[in-house]
Amino acid sequence: MGSSRRVSAVVLLVVVVVAMLAVTGVYGKEKKKKEKICNKGWECSGSVYCCNETITDYFQVYQFEELFSKRNTPVAHANGFWDYQSFITAAALYEPLGFGTTGEKQIKMKEVAAFLGHVGSKTSCTNDNYGIIGQALKVDLLSHPEYLEQNATLAFQAAIWRWMTPMKKKQPSAHDVFVGNWKPTKNDTSSKRLPGFGATMNILYSDLVCGQGFIDSMNNIISHYQYYLDLMGVGREQSGDNLDCAEQAAFNPTAPTATS
Ligand SMILES: *[C@@H]1O[C@H](CO)[C@@H](O)[C@H](O)[C@H]1NC(C)=O
Ligand SMILES: *[C@@H]1O[C@H](CO)[C@@H](O)[C@H](O)[C@H]1NC(C)=O
Ligand SMILES: *[C@@H]1O[C@H](CO)[C@@H](O)[C@H](O)[C@H]1NC(C)=O
């Protein structure tokens, strides 16, 4: 009799403790979230990333225009097509996820320089999967790929989506690699893939640009990034470690059989 009562007392105690843990756990989490989330209107809302400066706080229209006017970019309609308002409108979709809003001000400015360096140097979405991007942006790009050439906001959205999205499960996005969210595995390290601008080229262009020494296409992208760092007042000396991908093996080789 006594022992069964003791057992039920122990069971009751356990239940009470578990319930208390559950309550405090949930409460703790909720409190933490509520403390952190911020709203900054149309540009950034409902996220921890909106609590610090957003892109319009540190990147103005005259800076954007300097980036895209002072150098002849090989992008088809670089002059006039890419405009500040389209960039900011597109960025607003991704700022709550950390695009240009992660970490300290200098990291944010560097991410904008890195992303726009890719855009200004060459990036077009012609090799990308219109189906997946169209799904992500809720636009029928399979039937209307020309929208990307006609609508700069959409084109920026597609490019930022590409920057923010891992190409495969368990792989980092270019954003993750750049802002320091990514820890290389042993496999990465032995393939010379380390955090930095170089690995963003690896993710975006694979072995078309990386693992082939200091080829022109790679150097061109790096020089855009560094030129933009200068123009934004950050300075190319802040380019960061692992700037190139000259010796990196591709995350996703385009022709896996062509090893020799
Ligand atoms: C906000 O800014 C601080 C100081 O610059 C930085 O340490 C922190 O990581 C930033 N928050 C986010 C969510 O990036
Ligand atoms: C351009 O694309 C954006 C984003 O999908 C859309 O909101 C806007 O209406 C489009 N503009 C035109 C002129 O079609
Ligand atoms: C390591 O990398 C190689 C090629 O870079 C790949 O084929 C292999 O699957 C990777 N292994 C793991 C465990 O990720």
Coordinates of C-alpha atoms and ligand atoms in Angstrom, one line a residue:
M1 CA 0.0 0.0 0.0
G2 CA 2.7 2.5 1.2
S3 CA 4.9 1.7 -1.8
S4 CA 2.2 2.2 -4.4
R5 CA 1.4 5.5 -2.8
R6 CA 5.1 6.4 -2.9
V7 CA 5.2 5.4 -6.6
S8 CA 2.2 7.5 -7.4
A9 CA 3.7 10.4 -5.5
V10 CA 6.9 10.1 -7.6
V11 CA 4.9 9.9 -10.8
L12 CA 3.0 13.0 -9.8
L13 CA 6.2 14.8 -9.0
V14 CA 7.7 13.8 -12.4
V15 CA 4.5 15.0 -14.2
V16 CA 4.6 18.3 -12.3
V17 CA 8.3 18.9 -13.1
V18 CA 7.9 18.0 -16.8
A19 CA 4.9 20.3 -17.0
M20 CA 6.9 23.1 -15.4
L21 CA 9.8 22.6 -17.8
A22 CA 7.4 22.6 -20.7
V23 CA 5.7 25.8 -19.6
T24 CA 9.0 27.7 -18.9
G25 CA 10.5 26.3 -22.1
V26 CA 7.6 27.6 -24.2
Y27 CA 7.4 30.8 -22.3
G28 CA 11.2 31.4 -22.5
K29 CA 11.1 30.9 -26.3
E30 CA 8.2 33.2 -26.8
K31 CA 9.7 35.9 -24.6
K32 CA 13.0 35.7 -26.5
K33 CA 11.2 36.0 -29.9
K34 CA 9.0 38.9 -28.8
E35 CA 12.0 40.8 -27.5
K36 CA 13.9 40.5 -30.7
I37 CA 11.6 41.0 -33.7
C38 CA 11.4 44.4 -35.2
N39 CA 9.2 46.2 -37.8
K40 CA 10.6 48.8 -40.2
G41 CA 7.7 49.3 -42.6
W42 CA 7.7 48.1 -46.1
E43 CA 11.5 47.4 -46.3
C44 CA 11.9 45.0 -43.4
S45 CA 9.3 43.7 -41.0
G46 CA 8.7 40.8 -38.6
S47 CA 12.2 39.7 -38.1
V48 CA 15.3 39.9 -35.9
Y49 CA 17.2 41.2 -38.9
C50 CA 15.0 44.3 -39.1
C51 CA 16.2 45.5 -35.7
N52 CA 19.5 46.9 -37.0
E53 CA 20.2 49.2 -40.0
T54 CA 18.5 48.1 -43.2
I55 CA 19.9 48.6 -46.7
T56 CA 18.4 52.1 -47.3
D57 CA 20.1 53.3 -44.1
Y58 CA 23.5 52.8 -45.5
F59 CA 23.2 52.5 -49.3
Q60 CA 21.8 55.5 -51.1
V61 CA 20.7 56.1 -54.7
Y62 CA 23.8 58.1 -55.6
Q63 CA 26.0 55.2 -54.4
F64 CA 24.1 52.7 -56.5
E65 CA 24.4 54.9 -59.5
E66 CA 28.1 55.2 -59.0
L67 CA 28.5 51.5 -59.0
F68 CA 26.6 51.0 -62.2
S69 CA 27.7 54.0 -64.2
K70 CA 31.4 54.5 -63.7
R71 CA 32.4 51.3 -65.4
N72 CA 31.1 49.8 -68.6
T73 CA 29.7 46.5 -67.5
P74 CA 29.2 43.7 -69.9
V75 CA 25.7 43.1 -68.7
A76 CA 23.4 43.4 -71.7
H77 CA 21.5 46.5 -70.6
A78 CA 23.4 47.4 -67.6
N79 CA 23.0 51.1 -68.1
G80 CA 19.5 52.1 -67.4
F81 CA 18.1 48.6 -66.7
W82 CA 19.4 48.1 -63.2
D83 CA 18.0 50.9 -61.1
Y84 CA 18.1 51.6 -57.3
Q85 CA 14.4 51.5 -56.8
S86 CA 14.1 48.0 -58.3
F87 CA 17.0 46.8 -56.2
I88 CA 15.5 48.1 -53.0
T89 CA 12.1 46.8 -53.9
A90 CA 13.5 43.3 -54.6
A91 CA 15.8 43.4 -51.5
A92 CA 12.8 44.1 -49.3
L93 CA 11.7 40.5 -49.9
Y94 CA 14.9 39.2 -48.4
E95 CA 16.0 41.7 -45.9
P96 CA 13.9 40.0 -43.2
L97 CA 15.9 36.8 -44.0
G98 CA 19.2 38.5 -43.5
F99 CA 20.1 39.9 -46.9
G100 CA 22.1 43.1 -46.3
T101 CA 20.9 43.0 -42.7
T102 CA 23.2 40.5 -41.0
G103 CA 25.9 41.4 -38.5
E104 CA 27.7 44.7 -38.2
K105 CA 27.4 47.6 -40.6
Q106 CA 30.6 46.7 -42.4
I107 CA 29.5 43.1 -43.1
K108 CA 26.2 44.4 -44.4
M109 CA 27.9 46.8 -46.8
K110 CA 30.3 44.1 -47.9
E111 CA 27.4 41.8 -48.7
V112 CA 25.7 44.4 -50.8
A113 CA 29.1 45.1 -52.6
A114 CA 29.6 41.3 -53.1
F115 CA 26.1 40.7 -54.4
L116 CA 26.2 43.7 -56.8
G117 CA 29.7 42.8 -57.8
H118 CA 28.3 39.5 -59.1
V119 CA 25.4 41.3 -60.9
G120 CA 27.7 44.0 -62.3
S121 CA 30.4 41.6 -63.6
K122 CA 28.4 39.1 -65.5
T123 CA 25.6 37.4 -63.7
S124 CA 22.6 36.6 -65.8
C125 CA 20.0 34.0 -64.9
T126 CA 20.1 32.3 -68.3
N127 CA 21.6 29.1 -66.9
D128 CA 19.3 28.9 -64.0
N129 CA 16.2 26.9 -63.6
Y130 CA 13.2 29.0 -64.5
G131 CA 10.9 26.5 -63.0
I132 CA 12.3 26.7 -59.5
I133 CA 12.9 30.4 -59.6
G134 CA 9.4 31.1 -61.0
Q135 CA 7.9 29.0 -58.2
A136 CA 9.8 30.9 -55.6
L137 CA 8.8 34.2 -57.0
K138 CA 5.3 33.1 -58.0
V139 CA 5.8 34.1 -61.6
D140 CA 5.4 31.8 -64.6
L141 CA 8.9 32.2 -65.9
L142 CA 8.7 28.9 -67.9
S143 CA 6.2 30.4 -70.2
H144 CA 7.6 34.0 -69.9
P145 CA 11.4 33.9 -69.5
E146 CA 11.5 37.3 -71.2
Y147 CA 10.0 38.9 -68.0
L148 CA 13.4 38.7 -66.5
E149 CA 14.8 41.0 -69.3
Q150 CA 11.9 43.4 -69.1
N151 CA 11.5 43.8 -65.4
A152 CA 14.5 44.9 -63.3
T153 CA 12.6 44.2 -60.0
L154 CA 12.0 40.7 -61.0
A155 CA 15.5 40.3 -62.3
F156 CA 16.9 41.5 -59.0
Q157 CA 14.5 39.2 -57.1
A158 CA 15.7 36.2 -59.1
A159 CA 19.4 37.2 -58.5
I160 CA 18.9 37.7 -54.7
W161 CA 16.9 34.5 -54.5
R162 CA 19.9 32.7 -56.1
W163 CA 22.3 34.4 -53.6
M164 CA 20.1 33.5 -50.6
T165 CA 19.2 29.9 -51.6
P166 CA 21.4 26.7 -51.2
M167 CA 21.5 24.8 -54.5
K168 CA 21.4 21.5 -52.6
K169 CA 20.4 20.2 -49.2
K170 CA 23.2 20.5 -46.6
Q171 CA 25.0 23.0 -48.8
P172 CA 25.3 26.7 -47.8
S173 CA 23.9 29.6 -49.8
A174 CA 26.3 32.2 -51.1
H175 CA 24.8 34.5 -48.4
D176 CA 25.6 31.9 -45.7
V177 CA 29.2 31.6 -46.9
F178 CA 29.7 35.3 -47.1
V179 CA 28.2 36.4 -43.7
G180 CA 29.9 33.6 -41.8
N181 CA 26.9 31.3 -41.2
W182 CA 28.7 28.4 -42.8
K183 CA 31.2 26.0 -41.1
P184 CA 33.2 24.0 -43.7
T185 CA 33.3 20.3 -43.3
K186 CA 36.5 18.3 -43.7
N187 CA 35.5 17.5 -47.2
D188 CA 35.2 21.3 -47.9
T189 CA 38.5 22.1 -46.3
S190 CA 40.3 19.4 -48.3
S191 CA 38.6 20.8 -51.4
K192 CA 40.0 24.3 -50.4
R193 CA 36.5 25.6 -49.9
L194 CA 36.7 28.1 -47.1
P195 CA 34.4 31.0 -46.0
G196 CA 34.9 34.1 -48.2
F197 CA 34.0 35.7 -51.4
G198 CA 35.7 32.9 -53.4
A199 CA 33.2 30.3 -52.2
T200 CA 30.3 32.5 -53.3
M201 CA 31.7 32.3 -56.8
N202 CA 31.9 28.5 -56.3
I203 CA 28.2 28.3 -55.4
L204 CA 27.0 30.6 -58.1
Y205 CA 29.2 29.5 -61.1
S206 CA 30.8 26.3 -60.0
D207 CA 33.7 25.1 -62.2
L208 CA 32.9 27.5 -64.9
V209 CA 34.8 30.0 -62.9
C210 CA 36.5 28.1 -60.0
G211 CA 39.3 25.6 -59.7
Q212 CA 41.0 26.7 -62.9
G213 CA 43.6 29.1 -61.5
F214 CA 43.5 32.8 -61.9
I215 CA 41.4 32.9 -65.1
D216 CA 39.9 36.2 -66.5
S217 CA 36.3 35.4 -65.7
M218 CA 37.2 34.9 -62.0
N219 CA 39.4 37.9 -61.9
N220 CA 36.7 40.0 -63.4
I221 CA 34.2 39.2 -60.8
I222 CA 36.7 39.8 -58.0
S223 CA 37.7 43.1 -59.5
H224 CA 34.0 44.2 -59.6
Y225 CA 33.6 43.3 -55.9
Q226 CA 36.7 45.2 -54.9
Y227 CA 35.8 48.2 -57.0
Y228 CA 32.4 48.4 -55.4
L229 CA 34.0 48.1 -51.9
D230 CA 36.1 51.1 -52.8
L231 CA 33.1 53.1 -54.1
M232 CA 31.0 52.3 -51.1
G233 CA 33.7 53.6 -48.8
V234 CA 34.5 50.2 -47.3
G235 CA 37.8 49.8 -49.1
R236 CA 39.2 46.8 -51.0
E237 CA 41.6 46.1 -48.1
Q238 CA 38.4 44.7 -46.4
S239 CA 37.8 42.2 -49.1
G240 CA 38.3 39.4 -46.6
D241 CA 40.1 36.1 -46.6
N242 CA 39.7 33.5 -49.3
L243 CA 38.9 36.1 -51.9
D244 CA 39.4 33.8 -54.9
C245 CA 38.4 30.3 -55.8
A246 CA 41.3 29.5 -58.1
E247 CA 42.1 26.2 -56.4
Q248 CA 38.7 25.3 -55.1
A249 CA 37.0 22.1 -56.2
A250 CA 33.4 22.8 -57.2
F251 CA 30.6 22.2 -54.7
N252 CA 28.5 20.9 -57.6
P253 CA 30.7 20.1 -60.6
T254 CA 29.0 20.7 -63.9
A255 CA 30.6 17.7 -65.5
P256 CA 31.4 15.1 -62.8
T257 CA 32.8 12.6 -65.2
A258 CA 35.4 14.9 -66.6
T259 CA 38.0 14.2 -64.0
S260 CA 41.5 13.4 -65.2
Ligands
LIG1 C1 22.9 43.9 -35.1 O1 24.0 44.7 -34.9 C2 24.9 44.2 -33.9 C3 26.0 45.2 -33.7 O2 26.5 45.8 -34.9 C4 25.5 42.9 -34.4 O3 26.4 42.4 -33.5 C5 24.3 41.9 -34.5 O4 24.7 40.7 -35.0 C6 23.2 42.5 -35.5 N1 22.1 41.6 -35.5 C7 21.8 40.8 -36.5 C8 20.5 40.0 -36.4 O5 22.6 40.6 -37.5
LIG2 C1 7.8 43.5 -62.1 O1 7.9 42.4 -61.2 C2 7.5 42.7 -59.9 C3 7.8 41.6 -59.0 O2 7.3 40.3 -59.4 C4 6.0 43.0 -60.0 O3 5.5 43.3 -58.7 C5 5.7 44.1 -60.9 O4 4.3 44.3 -61.0 C6 6.3 43.9 -62.3 N1 6.2 45.1 -63.1 C7 5.7 45.1 -64.3 C8 5.7 46.4 -65.0 O5 5.2 44.1 -64.8
LIG3 C1 33.1 15.1 -50.7 O1 33.4 15.8 -51.9 C2 33.3 15.0 -53.1 C3 33.7 15.9 -54.2 O2 34.0 17.2 -53.9 C4 32.0 14.4 -53.2 O3 31.9 13.6 -54.3 C5 31.7 13.6 -52.0 O4 30.3 13.1 -52.0 C6 31.8 14.4 -50.7 N1 31.6 13.6 -49.5 C7 30.8 13.9 -48.5 C8 30.7 13.0 -47.4 O5 30.1 15.0 -48.6

